[in-house]
Amino acid sequence: DVKVTQSSRYLVKRTGEKVFLECVQDMDHENMFWYRQDPGLGLRLIYFSYDVKMKEKGDIPEGYSVSREKKERFSLILESASTNQTSMYLCASSQWTGWESEQFFGPGTRLTVL
Amino acid sequence: QKEVEQNSGPLSVPEGAIASLNCTYSDRGSQSFFWYRQYSGKSPELIMFIYSNGDKEDGRFTAQLNKASQYVSLLIRDSQPSDSATYLCAVNTGNQFYFGTGTSLTVIP
């Protein structure tokens, strides 16, 4: 079974702090994704990566950055956390086979910024 | 126009009934279609995917795809209270994944 893990289930941070969210997948997947999910807005793509050291902006990259130094690990960084970044953050991975590819999600990190 | 549209619901059905969830998409080049189930406070889990026009059945679940109408649906037969969740429709265009905002389903015992 594909397993995607995230470093924390719940996280509380203060405005202005630098926040790191870690995601690890154990299926040698090429692609990894970071989403945030808010009520009424659905899943919104923040960043994604198709390869090590490669990253692409999604729909809402502002205020975030990412790092992918190893194939299995994809980190989301909030450089200076703000209250509007309070959300559920979901990491996903997929083995890119073009249109047949499906995404597998981690358990999510609920981040609260005070 | 959003890439993937779903009726947000909530949709309520009695236990044992058929629940019908619908999704439309805008990119005619979309090749594959997925249904995810998401329980409250949990992450989405894949329950079905479909690539070809027509029906695909898996236990109590049936996915239906009509590419000409750009429409995909999920039928849940013999609905159970444990099916109460939000159902996300997702579309893979070959270049990117797009998710709908989800339909909330409640199965009433």
Short mmCIF file of C-alpha atoms in Angstrom, two decimals:
data_model
loop_
_atom_site.label_atom_id
_atom_site.label_comp_id
_atom_site.label_asym_id
_atom_site.label_seq_id
_atom_site.Cartn_x
_atom_site.Cartn_y
_atom_site.Cartn_z
CA ASP A 1 0.00 0.00 0.00
CA VAL A 2 1.08 3.53 -0.72
CA LYS A 3 1.89 5.40 2.40
CA VAL A 4 2.14 9.17 2.60
CA THR A 5 2.98 10.56 5.99
CA GLN A 6 3.00 14.11 7.28
CA SER A 7 5.08 15.29 10.20
CA SER A 8 2.25 16.65 12.34
CA ARG A 9 -1.51 16.19 12.55
CA TYR A 10 -2.03 19.44 14.45
CA LEU A 11 0.20 22.50 14.66
CA VAL A 12 -0.25 25.85 16.38
CA LYS A 13 2.08 28.71 15.46
CA ARG A 14 2.25 32.44 16.01
CA THR A 15 2.07 35.15 13.37
CA GLY A 16 5.47 35.78 11.83
CA GLU A 17 6.95 32.40 12.69
CA LYS A 18 8.63 30.28 10.03
CA VAL A 19 6.76 27.01 9.67
CA PHE A 20 7.93 23.74 8.13
CA LEU A 21 5.50 21.03 7.06
CA GLU A 22 7.11 17.75 6.08
CA CYS A 23 5.75 15.05 3.81
CA VAL A 24 7.28 11.65 3.09
CA GLN A 25 6.10 8.95 0.68
CA ASP A 26 7.40 5.40 0.56
CA MET A 27 6.38 4.28 -2.94
CA ASP A 28 9.12 5.89 -5.00
CA HIS A 29 6.60 8.22 -6.60
CA GLU A 30 7.89 10.84 -9.00
CA ASN A 31 5.35 13.51 -8.19
CA MET A 32 4.41 15.24 -5.00
CA PHE A 33 1.87 17.95 -4.27
CA TRP A 34 0.89 20.36 -1.52
CA TYR A 35 -2.72 21.50 -1.18
CA ARG A 36 -4.63 23.49 1.33
CA GLN A 37 -8.29 22.80 1.99
CA ASP A 38 -10.72 25.36 3.33
CA PRO A 39 -14.50 25.09 3.78
CA GLY A 40 -16.35 26.05 0.63
CA LEU A 41 -13.13 26.43 -1.38
CA GLY A 42 -12.16 22.81 -1.81
CA LEU A 43 -8.62 21.69 -2.48
CA ARG A 44 -6.31 24.36 -3.80
CA LEU A 45 -2.90 23.50 -5.19
CA ILE A 46 -0.01 25.41 -3.63
CA TYR A 47 3.06 23.81 -5.20
CA PHE A 48 3.99 20.57 -6.88
CA SER A 49 7.16 18.78 -7.87
CA TYR A 50 7.83 16.31 -10.69
CA ASP A 51 11.38 15.49 -9.70
CA VAL A 52 14.04 16.05 -7.11
CA LYS A 53 15.02 19.72 -6.80
CA MET A 54 12.24 20.63 -9.20
CA LYS A 55 9.18 22.67 -8.23
CA GLU A 56 6.28 24.32 -9.95
CA LYS A 57 3.84 26.89 -8.64
CA GLY A 58 0.25 25.88 -8.28
CA ASP A 59 -2.77 28.13 -8.01
CA ILE A 60 -1.94 29.85 -4.70
CA PRO A 61 1.85 29.91 -4.11
CA GLU A 62 2.02 33.31 -2.47
CA GLY A 63 3.44 33.16 1.03
CA TYR A 64 4.76 29.63 0.57
CA SER A 65 7.89 27.94 -0.67
CA VAL A 66 8.87 24.29 -1.05
CA SER A 67 11.90 22.08 -0.98
CA ARG A 68 12.53 18.67 -2.50
CA GLU A 69 16.05 17.53 -1.80
CA LYS A 70 15.20 13.83 -1.86
CA LYS A 71 12.69 11.96 -3.98
CA GLU A 72 10.64 10.74 -1.03
CA ARG A 73 10.42 14.04 0.84
CA PHE A 74 8.59 17.25 -0.04
CA SER A 75 8.55 20.13 2.43
CA LEU A 76 6.23 23.13 2.53
CA ILE A 77 7.57 26.28 4.13
CA LEU A 78 5.61 29.24 5.38
CA GLU A 79 8.27 31.94 5.50
CA SER A 80 6.31 34.22 7.84
CA ALA A 81 3.06 32.67 8.98
CA SER A 82 -0.08 34.77 8.88
CA THR A 83 -3.56 34.14 10.26
CA ASN A 84 -5.00 33.66 6.76
CA GLN A 85 -2.77 30.62 6.41
CA THR A 86 -4.76 28.81 9.06
CA SER A 87 -6.00 25.77 7.16
CA MET A 88 -5.80 22.03 6.58
CA TYR A 89 -2.69 21.20 4.57
CA LEU A 90 -2.67 18.01 2.53
CA CYS A 91 0.29 16.39 0.86
CA ALA A 92 -0.21 13.96 -2.03
CA SER A 93 1.95 11.84 -4.29
CA SER A 94 1.50 10.07 -7.60
CA GLN A 95 3.49 7.84 -9.90
CA TRP A 96 3.33 9.76 -13.12
CA THR A 97 1.91 7.61 -15.88
CA GLY A 98 0.25 10.47 -17.64
CA TRP A 99 -3.50 10.45 -17.57
CA GLU A 100 -3.70 7.17 -15.68
CA SER A 101 -2.06 8.67 -12.64
CA GLU A 102 -4.01 8.95 -9.39
CA GLN A 103 -3.07 10.86 -6.29
CA PHE A 104 -2.64 9.42 -2.81
CA PHE A 105 -3.02 11.70 0.17
CA GLY A 106 -1.34 11.93 3.53
CA PRO A 107 -3.42 12.35 6.72
CA GLY A 108 -3.19 16.14 6.65
CA THR A 109 -1.86 18.81 9.01
CA ARG A 110 -4.31 21.19 10.59
CA LEU A 111 -2.38 24.41 11.08
CA THR A 112 -3.62 27.22 13.28
CA VAL A 113 -1.81 30.56 13.16
CA LEU A 114 -2.56 32.82 16.12
CA GLN B 1 -15.53 28.80 -15.10
CA LYS B 2 -14.15 26.20 -12.74
CA GLU B 3 -12.45 23.16 -14.18
CA VAL B 4 -14.60 20.79 -12.15
CA GLU B 5 -18.07 21.57 -10.82
CA GLN B 6 -20.02 19.68 -8.20
CA ASN B 7 -23.22 20.41 -6.37
CA SER B 8 -22.09 21.10 -2.81
CA GLY B 9 -25.24 19.60 -1.33
CA PRO B 10 -25.92 18.59 1.32
CA LEU B 11 -27.50 15.51 -0.17
CA SER B 12 -29.55 13.39 2.20
CA VAL B 13 -30.79 9.88 1.41
CA PRO B 14 -32.40 7.23 3.62
CA GLU B 15 -30.47 4.09 4.46
CA GLY B 16 -30.78 1.51 1.71
CA ALA B 17 -31.52 4.05 -1.03
CA ILE B 18 -29.38 4.95 -4.04
CA ALA B 19 -27.26 8.09 -3.70
CA SER B 20 -26.40 9.86 -6.94
CA LEU B 21 -23.50 12.30 -7.06
CA ASN B 22 -22.75 14.36 -10.13
CA CYS B 23 -19.78 16.21 -11.57
CA THR B 24 -19.12 18.21 -14.73
CA TYR B 25 -15.78 19.26 -16.15
CA SER B 26 -14.68 21.87 -18.65
CA ASP B 27 -11.58 20.44 -20.38
CA ARG B 28 -12.65 18.20 -23.27
CA GLY B 29 -9.15 16.74 -23.33
CA SER B 30 -9.55 15.23 -19.86
CA GLN B 31 -8.70 11.56 -19.89
CA SER B 32 -9.29 10.14 -16.46
CA PHE B 33 -11.74 10.73 -13.68
CA PHE B 34 -11.61 9.89 -10.00
CA TRP B 35 -13.94 9.81 -7.04
CA TYR B 36 -12.53 10.39 -3.57
CA ARG B 37 -14.36 10.02 -0.28
CA GLN B 38 -13.43 12.33 2.59
CA TYR B 39 -14.70 11.82 6.12
CA SER B 40 -14.85 14.86 8.35
CA GLY B 41 -11.38 15.76 9.62
CA LYS B 42 -9.71 13.13 7.45
CA SER B 43 -7.87 13.20 4.14
CA PRO B 44 -9.41 12.12 0.82
CA GLU B 45 -9.24 8.43 -0.08
CA LEU B 46 -9.65 7.10 -3.59
CA ILE B 47 -12.73 4.93 -4.10
CA MET B 48 -13.06 4.71 -7.87
CA PHE B 49 -11.57 5.79 -11.15
CA ILE B 50 -12.90 5.60 -14.69
CA TYR B 51 -11.25 6.18 -18.06
CA SER B 52 -13.78 5.03 -20.66
CA ASN B 53 -17.30 6.09 -21.52
CA GLY B 54 -19.96 4.01 -19.85
CA ASP B 55 -20.31 2.43 -16.46
CA LYS B 56 -17.78 0.91 -14.11
CA GLU B 57 -18.97 -1.06 -11.12
CA ASP B 58 -17.11 -1.87 -7.91
CA GLY B 59 -19.25 -3.40 -5.20
CA ARG B 60 -21.96 -0.93 -4.22
CA PHE B 61 -20.33 1.85 -6.23
CA THR B 62 -20.87 2.61 -9.92
CA ALA B 63 -19.06 5.36 -11.79
CA GLN B 64 -20.59 6.64 -15.00
CA LEU B 65 -18.75 8.67 -17.62
CA ASN B 66 -20.13 10.56 -20.59
CA LYS B 67 -17.30 12.40 -22.34
CA ALA B 68 -19.58 13.96 -24.96
CA SER B 69 -21.55 15.68 -22.19
CA GLN B 70 -18.45 16.16 -20.03
CA TYR B 71 -20.24 14.54 -17.16
CA VAL B 72 -19.22 11.96 -14.59
CA SER B 73 -21.34 10.55 -11.80
CA LEU B 74 -21.09 8.20 -8.84
CA LEU B 75 -23.95 5.98 -7.74
CA ILE B 76 -23.93 4.38 -4.31
CA ARG B 77 -26.41 1.53 -4.00
CA ASP B 78 -27.83 0.34 -0.68
CA SER B 79 -26.48 3.45 1.03
CA GLN B 80 -25.23 2.97 4.58
CA PRO B 81 -24.72 5.51 7.37
CA SER B 82 -20.98 4.83 7.01
CA ASP B 83 -21.19 6.32 3.50
CA SER B 84 -21.89 9.73 5.05
CA ALA B 85 -18.96 11.84 3.89
CA THR B 86 -17.92 14.43 1.35
CA TYR B 87 -17.28 13.05 -2.12
CA LEU B 88 -14.72 14.78 -4.30
CA CYS B 89 -14.66 14.48 -8.06
CA ALA B 90 -11.22 14.81 -9.66
CA VAL B 91 -10.18 15.11 -13.28
CA ASN B 92 -6.76 14.39 -14.77
CA THR B 93 -6.15 16.30 -18.01
CA GLY B 94 -2.80 14.61 -18.51
CA ASN B 95 -1.03 17.74 -17.40
CA GLN B 96 -2.74 18.51 -14.16
CA PHE B 97 -5.19 17.24 -11.59
CA TYR B 98 -8.29 19.28 -10.81
CA PHE B 99 -10.63 18.69 -7.88
CA GLY B 100 -14.20 19.73 -7.39
CA THR B 101 -15.25 21.30 -4.09
CA GLY B 102 -17.11 18.16 -3.08
CA THR B 103 -20.66 17.03 -2.36
CA SER B 104 -21.66 16.35 1.23
CA LEU B 105 -23.70 13.17 1.59
CA THR B 106 -25.68 12.18 4.67
CA VAL B 107 -27.29 8.74 4.88
CA ILE B 108 -30.14 8.78 7.37
CA PRO B 109 -30.64 5.55 9.37
#
